[in-house]
XYZ file of C-alpha atoms in Angstrom:
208
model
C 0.000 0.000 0.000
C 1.242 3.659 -0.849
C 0.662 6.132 1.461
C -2.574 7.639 -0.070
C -3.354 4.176 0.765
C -2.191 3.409 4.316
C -3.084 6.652 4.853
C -6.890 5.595 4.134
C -6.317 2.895 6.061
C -5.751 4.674 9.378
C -8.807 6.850 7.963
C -11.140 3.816 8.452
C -9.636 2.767 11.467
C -9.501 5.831 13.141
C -13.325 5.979 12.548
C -14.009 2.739 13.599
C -12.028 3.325 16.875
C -14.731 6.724 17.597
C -17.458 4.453 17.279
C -16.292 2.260 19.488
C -16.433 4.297 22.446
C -19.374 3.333 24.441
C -18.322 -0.631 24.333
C -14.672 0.546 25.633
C -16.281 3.096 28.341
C -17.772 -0.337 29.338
C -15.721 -2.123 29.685
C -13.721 0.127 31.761
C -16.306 1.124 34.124
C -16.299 -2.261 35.530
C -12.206 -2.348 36.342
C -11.017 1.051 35.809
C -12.526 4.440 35.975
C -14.528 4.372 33.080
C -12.586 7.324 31.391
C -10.488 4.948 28.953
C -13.252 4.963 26.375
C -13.837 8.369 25.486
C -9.405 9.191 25.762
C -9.479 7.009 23.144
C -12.718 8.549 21.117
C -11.038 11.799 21.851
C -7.747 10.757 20.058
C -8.972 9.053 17.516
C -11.304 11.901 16.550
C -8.312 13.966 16.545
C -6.324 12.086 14.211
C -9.418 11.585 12.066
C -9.540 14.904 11.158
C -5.719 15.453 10.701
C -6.423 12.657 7.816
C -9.132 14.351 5.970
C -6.561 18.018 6.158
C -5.120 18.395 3.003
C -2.436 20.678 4.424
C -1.469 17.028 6.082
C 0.884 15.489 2.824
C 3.292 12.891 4.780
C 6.315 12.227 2.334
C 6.606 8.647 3.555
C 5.106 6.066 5.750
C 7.000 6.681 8.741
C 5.948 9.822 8.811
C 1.949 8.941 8.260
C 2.349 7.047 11.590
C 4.378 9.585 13.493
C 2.524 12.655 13.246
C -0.549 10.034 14.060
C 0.743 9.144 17.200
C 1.978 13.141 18.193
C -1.813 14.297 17.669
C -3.058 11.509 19.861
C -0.625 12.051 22.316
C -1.555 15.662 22.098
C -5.554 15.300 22.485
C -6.037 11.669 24.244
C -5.401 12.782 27.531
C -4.023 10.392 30.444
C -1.655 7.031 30.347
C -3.841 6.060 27.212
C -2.591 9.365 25.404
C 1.218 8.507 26.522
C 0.968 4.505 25.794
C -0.956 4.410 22.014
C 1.035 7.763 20.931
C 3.962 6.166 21.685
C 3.265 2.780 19.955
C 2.630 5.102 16.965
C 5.730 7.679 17.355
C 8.139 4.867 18.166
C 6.991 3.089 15.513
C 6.689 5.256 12.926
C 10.452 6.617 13.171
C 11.718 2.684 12.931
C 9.892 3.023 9.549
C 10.863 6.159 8.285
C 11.607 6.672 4.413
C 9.005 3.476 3.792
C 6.829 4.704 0.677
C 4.878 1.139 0.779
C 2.895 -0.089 3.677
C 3.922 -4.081 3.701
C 3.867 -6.859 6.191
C 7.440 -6.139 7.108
C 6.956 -2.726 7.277
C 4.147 -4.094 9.906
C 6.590 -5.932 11.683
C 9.064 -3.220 11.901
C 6.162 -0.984 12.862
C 5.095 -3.404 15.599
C 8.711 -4.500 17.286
C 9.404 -0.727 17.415
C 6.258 0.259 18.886
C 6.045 -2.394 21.271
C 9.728 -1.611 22.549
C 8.794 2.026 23.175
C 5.446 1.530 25.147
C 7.649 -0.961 27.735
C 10.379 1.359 27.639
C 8.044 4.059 28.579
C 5.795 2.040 30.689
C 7.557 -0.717 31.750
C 4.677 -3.298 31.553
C 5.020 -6.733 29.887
C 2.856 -9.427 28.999
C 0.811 -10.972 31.783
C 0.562 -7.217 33.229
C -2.800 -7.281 32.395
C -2.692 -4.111 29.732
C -1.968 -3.415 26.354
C 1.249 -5.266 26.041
C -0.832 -8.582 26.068
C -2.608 -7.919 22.893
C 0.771 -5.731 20.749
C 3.093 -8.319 22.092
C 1.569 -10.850 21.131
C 0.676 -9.118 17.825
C 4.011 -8.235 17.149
C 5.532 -12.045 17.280
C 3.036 -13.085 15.506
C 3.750 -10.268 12.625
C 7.674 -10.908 12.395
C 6.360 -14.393 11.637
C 4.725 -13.502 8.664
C 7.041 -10.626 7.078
C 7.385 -12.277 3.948
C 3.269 -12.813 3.536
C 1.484 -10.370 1.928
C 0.102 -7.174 3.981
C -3.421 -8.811 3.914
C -2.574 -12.074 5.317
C -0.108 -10.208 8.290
C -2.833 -7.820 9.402
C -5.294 -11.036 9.642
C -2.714 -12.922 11.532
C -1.715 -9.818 13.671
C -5.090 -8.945 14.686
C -6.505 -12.160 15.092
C -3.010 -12.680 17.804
C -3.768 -9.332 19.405
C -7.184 -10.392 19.897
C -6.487 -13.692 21.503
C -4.343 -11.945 23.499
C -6.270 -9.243 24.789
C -9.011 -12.247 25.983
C -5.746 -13.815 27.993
C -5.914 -10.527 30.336
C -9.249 -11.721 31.823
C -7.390 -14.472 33.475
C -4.631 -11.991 35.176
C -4.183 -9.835 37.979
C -4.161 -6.320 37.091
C -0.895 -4.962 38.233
C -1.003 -1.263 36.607
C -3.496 1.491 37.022
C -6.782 1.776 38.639
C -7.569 -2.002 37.960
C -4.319 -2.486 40.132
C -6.335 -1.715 43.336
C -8.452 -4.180 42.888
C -6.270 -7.025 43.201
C -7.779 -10.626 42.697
C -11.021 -8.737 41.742
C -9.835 -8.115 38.149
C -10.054 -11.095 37.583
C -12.853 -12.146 35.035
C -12.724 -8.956 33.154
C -10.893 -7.991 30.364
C -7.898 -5.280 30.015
C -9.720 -2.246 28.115
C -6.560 -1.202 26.678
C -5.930 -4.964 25.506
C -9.096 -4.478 23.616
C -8.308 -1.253 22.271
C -5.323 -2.417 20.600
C -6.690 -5.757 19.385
C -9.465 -3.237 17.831
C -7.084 -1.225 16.126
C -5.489 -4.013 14.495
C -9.126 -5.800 13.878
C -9.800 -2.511 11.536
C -6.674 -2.445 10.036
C -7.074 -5.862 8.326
C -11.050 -4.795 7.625
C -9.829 -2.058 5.748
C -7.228 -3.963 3.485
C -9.929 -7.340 3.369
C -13.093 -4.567 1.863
């Protein structure tokens, strides 16, 4: 994909990801404090309408994804804000000068995302948070680098999801689910979801 393309591709997604809100909001109102949601509608609006700005020309790729993840750490708000802008900065510079959105550019995309978040954060799978679904995500993409972008996005997401499902069987050990202790348990990780979601409408977009 060239980056007209990807960049319809985050387009859709980003759209996707506002109308997602209420089941996120959800979702965090039963181990968090219920804010999680609307950071991310908040965001995602944001870079939605950076997309459709036709002052907004990326030369590359890299640079798609890292002025995605500076507006949504700029209008996200909270840990949410700080973790998914990250993902995208850090990212985004590990792919910079890519004109063609492919699964290695993905994987690159993915193992550089994923290593800023826990550098920033420090969390790691079984944490109970985002990490769960992009880690697992991102080994899953570097196994399919030489597939085509279709096949690595269905593979990523589908990994993400099944790990975002794993955090309902942990303790939460970050954030407000933290104080809760053994009462996490049974309930998803809302930022698990979120990124499991984001990958989910990536491979939607490149499957229509």
């Amino acid at each position: 994909m060239n980056v007209a393309e990807t960049r319809e591709l985050l387009l859709y997604t980003a759209e996707k990801m506002v109308d997602s809100e209420p089941m996120l909001t959800e979702l965090d109102l039963k181990i968090g404090d219920g804010d999680h949601g609307l950071g991310m509608q908040r965001g995602f609006a944001a870079v939605r309408d950076l997309l459709k700005t036709d002052t907004f020309q990326p030369k590359d790729i890299g640079e798609l994804f890292l002025t995605v993840g500076t507006k949504m750490m700029s209008s996200m708000g909270g840990a949410s804000g700080a973790i998914f802008g990250t993902l995208f900065r850090a990212g985004g510079k590990a792919i910079a000068g890519q004109e063609d959105f492919s699964a290695t550019v993905l994987s690159q995309f993915l193992v550089a995302g994923s290593a800023g978040v826990f550098a920033r954060g420090g969390a790691k799978p079984g944490d109970k948070t985002m990490m769960d679904a992009l880690v697992a995500a991102e080994k899953q993409s570097e196994q399919m680098k030489n597939a085509s972008l279709k096949e690595a996005l269905a593979s990523a997401a589908q990994a993400a999801e099944e790990g975002a499902e794993s955090t309902r069987h942990q303790v939460a050990v970050f954030g407000r689910a933290k104080s809760l202790g053994e009462r996490s348990l049974g309930y998803v990780d809302p930022g698990a979801i979120s990124m499991s979601l984001i990958l989910k409408y990536m491979s939607e977009f490149v499957n229509k």
